[in-house]
Amino acid sequence: MVVEIRQMNAICVLGWVDRLHIAVWRGSGVDESHMFYREMKAGIARFGSGVGHLAVIEPGTPLPPPEARKVIARVFNEHPGAVSAVSVASEGQGFFASAVRSVATGLMMLTRTPVPFRLSGSVVDSAAFLSKHIVSPDGAPHDGRLYVHAVLEMRRKLHQQVPRSA
């Protein structure tokens, strides 16, 4: 399996590895939250259920505004049961990591359907968690290393993008 990059700009890159949607964020914005929403809906339409999501928050990423948070949470409420698991990997430390954990927890609280959820300090830990919850159509679990390699590729592509000026 390889990563299928579907959307990319200077703020985020969104892609799929089979049934896992991966979003690598180094910024936040309402437009990008709508991109996320459309991509998750497309994946749910394509796979039906058993979809997972991995959000990778790059160190120093600004927190999403409230409107963006609502858009992100909306897809989970519109398709209860379609998402098998969510993990947020934030490799920053201190106040940044605490703020990301708080926002991620709040987002998941906005969803009305419980979804297995894990906050993590590393992509490796998130990948291991998700590989236990996402299976191929033939019922075989995924190898979390595939997710880690996909994130590395997505990060490489994201960091080739020129950031927008503030």
C-alpha atoms as a PDB file:
ATOM      1  CA  MET A   1       0.000   0.000   0.000  1.00  0.00           C
ATOM      2  CA  VAL A   2       1.144   3.490  -0.792  1.00  0.00           C
ATOM      3  CA  VAL A   3      -0.181   6.856   0.261  1.00  0.00           C
ATOM      4  CA  GLU A   4      -2.711   8.435  -2.089  1.00  0.00           C
ATOM      5  CA  ILE A   5      -2.315  12.186  -1.623  1.00  0.00           C
ATOM      6  CA  ARG A   6      -5.636  13.864  -2.324  1.00  0.00           C
ATOM      7  CA  GLN A   7      -5.276  17.486  -1.165  1.00  0.00           C
ATOM      8  CA  MET A   8      -2.277  19.647  -0.359  1.00  0.00           C
ATOM      9  CA  ASN A   9      -1.451  23.263   0.279  1.00  0.00           C
ATOM     10  CA  ALA A  10       0.991  25.157   2.506  1.00  0.00           C
ATOM     11  CA  ILE A  11      -1.098  24.404   5.620  1.00  0.00           C
ATOM     12  CA  CYS A  12      -1.887  20.698   5.315  1.00  0.00           C
ATOM     13  CA  VAL A  13      -1.628  17.567   3.257  1.00  0.00           C
ATOM     14  CA  LEU A  14      -4.459  15.016   3.205  1.00  0.00           C
ATOM     15  CA  GLY A  15      -4.193  11.478   1.945  1.00  0.00           C
ATOM     16  CA  TRP A  16      -5.271   7.878   2.283  1.00  0.00           C
ATOM     17  CA  VAL A  17      -3.529   4.581   2.955  1.00  0.00           C
ATOM     18  CA  ASP A  18      -6.287   2.098   2.195  1.00  0.00           C
ATOM     19  CA  ARG A  19      -9.002   2.900   4.792  1.00  0.00           C
ATOM     20  CA  LEU A  20      -6.877   5.280   6.883  1.00  0.00           C
ATOM     21  CA  HIS A  21      -7.218   8.986   6.249  1.00  0.00           C
ATOM     22  CA  ILE A  22      -4.087  10.907   7.242  1.00  0.00           C
ATOM     23  CA  ALA A  23      -3.917  14.670   7.716  1.00  0.00           C
ATOM     24  CA  VAL A  24      -0.585  16.348   8.431  1.00  0.00           C
ATOM     25  CA  TRP A  25      -1.135  19.880   9.718  1.00  0.00           C
ATOM     26  CA  ARG A  26       1.352  22.734  10.100  1.00  0.00           C
ATOM     27  CA  GLY A  27      -1.261  25.443  10.157  1.00  0.00           C
ATOM     28  CA  SER A  28      -4.980  25.813  10.676  1.00  0.00           C
ATOM     29  CA  GLY A  29      -7.763  27.382   8.722  1.00  0.00           C
ATOM     30  CA  VAL A  30     -11.440  27.140   7.976  1.00  0.00           C
ATOM     31  CA  ASP A  31     -10.824  26.402   4.281  1.00  0.00           C
ATOM     32  CA  GLU A  32      -8.582  23.480   5.209  1.00  0.00           C
ATOM     33  CA  SER A  33     -11.151  22.123   7.664  1.00  0.00           C
ATOM     34  CA  HIS A  34     -13.641  22.052   4.778  1.00  0.00           C
ATOM     35  CA  MET A  35     -11.045  20.183   2.680  1.00  0.00           C
ATOM     36  CA  PHE A  36     -10.749  17.670   5.535  1.00  0.00           C
ATOM     37  CA  TYR A  37     -14.533  17.335   5.752  1.00  0.00           C
ATOM     38  CA  ARG A  38     -14.890  16.674   2.009  1.00  0.00           C
ATOM     39  CA  GLU A  39     -12.062  14.120   2.022  1.00  0.00           C
ATOM     40  CA  MET A  40     -13.472  12.195   4.985  1.00  0.00           C
ATOM     41  CA  LYS A  41     -16.922  12.165   3.362  1.00  0.00           C
ATOM     42  CA  ALA A  42     -15.389  10.893   0.117  1.00  0.00           C
ATOM     43  CA  GLY A  43     -13.586   8.125   1.999  1.00  0.00           C
ATOM     44  CA  ILE A  44     -16.725   7.103   3.848  1.00  0.00           C
ATOM     45  CA  ALA A  45     -18.619   7.043   0.530  1.00  0.00           C
ATOM     46  CA  ARG A  46     -15.840   4.905  -0.971  1.00  0.00           C
ATOM     47  CA  PHE A  47     -15.365   2.449   1.893  1.00  0.00           C
ATOM     48  CA  GLY A  48     -18.692   2.586   3.746  1.00  0.00           C
ATOM     49  CA  SER A  49     -17.338   1.882   7.194  1.00  0.00           C
ATOM     50  CA  GLY A  50     -14.144   0.844   8.917  1.00  0.00           C
ATOM     51  CA  VAL A  51     -12.471   4.155   8.122  1.00  0.00           C
ATOM     52  CA  GLY A  52      -9.780   5.499  10.443  1.00  0.00           C
ATOM     53  CA  HIS A  53      -8.221   8.906  10.857  1.00  0.00           C
ATOM     54  CA  LEU A  54      -4.724   9.977  11.876  1.00  0.00           C
ATOM     55  CA  ALA A  55      -4.105  13.671  12.503  1.00  0.00           C
ATOM     56  CA  VAL A  56      -0.450  14.640  12.747  1.00  0.00           C
ATOM     57  CA  ILE A  57       0.054  18.070  14.283  1.00  0.00           C
ATOM     58  CA  GLU A  58       3.458  19.515  13.491  1.00  0.00           C
ATOM     59  CA  PRO A  59       5.246  21.380  16.321  1.00  0.00           C
ATOM     60  CA  GLY A  60       4.189  25.021  16.548  1.00  0.00           C
ATOM     61  CA  THR A  61       0.979  24.573  14.548  1.00  0.00           C
ATOM     62  CA  PRO A  62      -1.612  27.201  15.513  1.00  0.00           C
ATOM     63  CA  LEU A  63      -4.775  25.836  17.067  1.00  0.00           C
ATOM     64  CA  PRO A  64      -7.812  25.720  14.758  1.00  0.00           C
ATOM     65  CA  PRO A  65     -10.440  28.415  15.224  1.00  0.00           C
ATOM     66  CA  PRO A  66     -13.816  27.333  16.679  1.00  0.00           C
ATOM     67  CA  GLU A  67     -15.534  27.327  13.270  1.00  0.00           C
ATOM     68  CA  ALA A  68     -12.896  24.924  11.893  1.00  0.00           C
ATOM     69  CA  ARG A  69     -13.325  22.624  14.892  1.00  0.00           C
ATOM     70  CA  LYS A  70     -17.073  22.385  14.266  1.00  0.00           C
ATOM     71  CA  VAL A  71     -16.524  21.518  10.595  1.00  0.00           C
ATOM     72  CA  ILE A  72     -14.016  18.800  11.505  1.00  0.00           C
ATOM     73  CA  ALA A  73     -16.331  17.231  14.096  1.00  0.00           C
ATOM     74  CA  ARG A  74     -19.358  17.369  11.780  1.00  0.00           C
ATOM     75  CA  VAL A  75     -18.314  14.433   9.583  1.00  0.00           C
ATOM     76  CA  PHE A  76     -18.258  12.081  12.580  1.00  0.00           C
ATOM     77  CA  ASN A  77     -21.788  13.114  13.550  1.00  0.00           C
ATOM     78  CA  GLU A  78     -23.150  12.803  10.016  1.00  0.00           C
ATOM     79  CA  HIS A  79     -21.817   9.258   9.652  1.00  0.00           C
ATOM     80  CA  PRO A  80     -22.082   7.551  13.043  1.00  0.00           C
ATOM     81  CA  GLY A  81     -20.294   4.227  13.128  1.00  0.00           C
ATOM     82  CA  ALA A  82     -18.375   4.775   9.880  1.00  0.00           C
ATOM     83  CA  VAL A  83     -15.122   5.695  11.648  1.00  0.00           C
ATOM     84  CA  SER A  84     -13.395   2.843  13.482  1.00  0.00           C
ATOM     85  CA  ALA A  85     -10.711   4.838  15.286  1.00  0.00           C
ATOM     86  CA  VAL A  86      -9.031   8.234  15.505  1.00  0.00           C
ATOM     87  CA  SER A  87      -5.594   9.148  16.744  1.00  0.00           C
ATOM     88  CA  VAL A  88      -3.935  12.536  17.067  1.00  0.00           C
ATOM     89  CA  ALA A  89      -0.134  12.595  17.119  1.00  0.00           C
ATOM     90  CA  SER A  90       1.456  15.765  18.426  1.00  0.00           C
ATOM     91  CA  GLU A  91       5.212  15.577  18.711  1.00  0.00           C
ATOM     92  CA  GLY A  92       5.571  18.987  20.357  1.00  0.00           C
ATOM     93  CA  GLN A  93       6.107  19.390  24.084  1.00  0.00           C
ATOM     94  CA  GLY A  94       5.048  21.530  27.008  1.00  0.00           C
ATOM     95  CA  PHE A  95       2.250  24.046  26.603  1.00  0.00           C
ATOM     96  CA  PHE A  96       1.915  23.298  22.875  1.00  0.00           C
ATOM     97  CA  ALA A  97       1.333  19.577  23.460  1.00  0.00           C
ATOM     98  CA  SER A  98      -1.108  20.336  26.252  1.00  0.00           C
ATOM     99  CA  ALA A  99      -3.077  22.748  24.067  1.00  0.00           C
ATOM    100  CA  VAL A 100      -3.234  20.234  21.190  1.00  0.00           C
ATOM    101  CA  ARG A 101      -4.460  17.512  23.557  1.00  0.00           C
ATOM    102  CA  SER A 102      -7.134  19.851  24.887  1.00  0.00           C
ATOM    103  CA  VAL A 103      -8.391  20.807  21.408  1.00  0.00           C
ATOM    104  CA  ALA A 104      -8.325  17.193  20.166  1.00  0.00           C
ATOM    105  CA  THR A 105     -10.244  15.982  23.217  1.00  0.00           C
ATOM    106  CA  GLY A 106     -12.768  18.786  22.759  1.00  0.00           C
ATOM    107  CA  LEU A 107     -13.243  17.870  19.091  1.00  0.00           C
ATOM    108  CA  MET A 108     -13.949  14.260  19.978  1.00  0.00           C
ATOM    109  CA  MET A 109     -16.393  15.409  22.659  1.00  0.00           C
ATOM    110  CA  LEU A 110     -18.320  17.272  19.931  1.00  0.00           C
ATOM    111  CA  THR A 111     -18.996  13.936  18.242  1.00  0.00           C
ATOM    112  CA  ARG A 112     -22.132  12.196  19.401  1.00  0.00           C
ATOM    113  CA  THR A 113     -20.938   8.690  18.575  1.00  0.00           C
ATOM    114  CA  PRO A 114     -18.098   7.268  20.654  1.00  0.00           C
ATOM    115  CA  VAL A 115     -15.051   6.377  18.554  1.00  0.00           C
ATOM    116  CA  PRO A 116     -11.916   4.658  19.874  1.00  0.00           C
ATOM    117  CA  PHE A 117      -9.561   7.592  20.313  1.00  0.00           C
ATOM    118  CA  ARG A 118      -5.930   8.026  21.263  1.00  0.00           C
ATOM    119  CA  LEU A 119      -3.816  11.093  21.884  1.00  0.00           C
ATOM    120  CA  SER A 120      -0.175  10.368  21.270  1.00  0.00           C
ATOM    121  CA  GLY A 121       3.230  12.005  21.432  1.00  0.00           C
ATOM    122  CA  SER A 122       4.460  10.097  18.394  1.00  0.00           C
ATOM    123  CA  VAL A 123       3.349   8.943  14.972  1.00  0.00           C
ATOM    124  CA  VAL A 124       4.699   5.463  15.765  1.00  0.00           C
ATOM    125  CA  ASP A 125       2.401   5.137  18.793  1.00  0.00           C
ATOM    126  CA  SER A 126      -0.612   6.432  16.837  1.00  0.00           C
ATOM    127  CA  ALA A 127       0.129   4.020  13.988  1.00  0.00           C
ATOM    128  CA  ALA A 128       0.325   1.054  16.370  1.00  0.00           C
ATOM    129  CA  PHE A 129      -3.029   2.017  17.918  1.00  0.00           C
ATOM    130  CA  LEU A 130      -4.751   2.500  14.555  1.00  0.00           C
ATOM    131  CA  SER A 131      -3.394  -0.736  13.090  1.00  0.00           C
ATOM    132  CA  LYS A 132      -5.382  -2.598  15.774  1.00  0.00           C
ATOM    133  CA  HIS A 133      -8.648  -0.919  14.751  1.00  0.00           C
ATOM    134  CA  ILE A 134      -8.461  -0.739  10.972  1.00  0.00           C
ATOM    135  CA  VAL A 135      -8.587  -3.878   8.873  1.00  0.00           C
ATOM    136  CA  SER A 136      -8.448  -4.608   5.177  1.00  0.00           C
ATOM    137  CA  PRO A 137     -11.605  -5.788   3.406  1.00  0.00           C
ATOM    138  CA  ASP A 138     -10.312  -9.357   3.790  1.00  0.00           C
ATOM    139  CA  GLY A 139     -10.184  -8.879   7.583  1.00  0.00           C
ATOM    140  CA  ALA A 140      -6.401  -8.665   7.854  1.00  0.00           C
ATOM    141  CA  PRO A 141      -5.024  -6.008  10.209  1.00  0.00           C
ATOM    142  CA  HIS A 142      -2.743  -3.368   8.763  1.00  0.00           C
ATOM    143  CA  ASP A 143       0.929  -3.002   9.533  1.00  0.00           C
ATOM    144  CA  GLY A 144       1.379   0.293  11.398  1.00  0.00           C
ATOM    145  CA  ARG A 145       4.756   0.810   9.739  1.00  0.00           C
ATOM    146  CA  LEU A 146       2.887   1.551   6.495  1.00  0.00           C
ATOM    147  CA  TYR A 147       1.197   4.475   8.234  1.00  0.00           C
ATOM    148  CA  VAL A 148       4.516   5.788   9.568  1.00  0.00           C
ATOM    149  CA  HIS A 149       6.089   5.664   6.107  1.00  0.00           C
ATOM    150  CA  ALA A 150       3.041   7.439   4.640  1.00  0.00           C
ATOM    151  CA  VAL A 151       3.351  10.235   7.210  1.00  0.00           C
ATOM    152  CA  LEU A 152       7.046  10.649   6.379  1.00  0.00           C
ATOM    153  CA  GLU A 153       6.196  10.976   2.681  1.00  0.00           C
ATOM    154  CA  MET A 154       3.387  13.418   3.396  1.00  0.00           C
ATOM    155  CA  ARG A 155       5.618  15.524   5.649  1.00  0.00           C
ATOM    156  CA  ARG A 156       8.255  15.671   2.935  1.00  0.00           C
ATOM    157  CA  LYS A 157       5.697  16.938   0.432  1.00  0.00           C
ATOM    158  CA  LEU A 158       4.185  19.418   2.909  1.00  0.00           C
ATOM    159  CA  HIS A 159       7.549  20.931   3.745  1.00  0.00           C
ATOM    160  CA  GLN A 160       8.198  21.500   0.048  1.00  0.00           C
ATOM    161  CA  GLN A 161       5.215  23.864   0.019  1.00  0.00           C
ATOM    162  CA  VAL A 162       5.846  27.566   0.621  1.00  0.00           C
ATOM    163  CA  PRO A 163       3.986  28.736   3.730  1.00  0.00           C
ATOM    164  CA  ARG A 164       1.477  31.551   3.367  1.00  0.00           C
ATOM    165  CA  SER A 165       2.570  34.836   4.904  1.00  0.00           C
ATOM    166  CA  ALA A 166       0.668  35.928   7.965  1.00  0.00           C
END
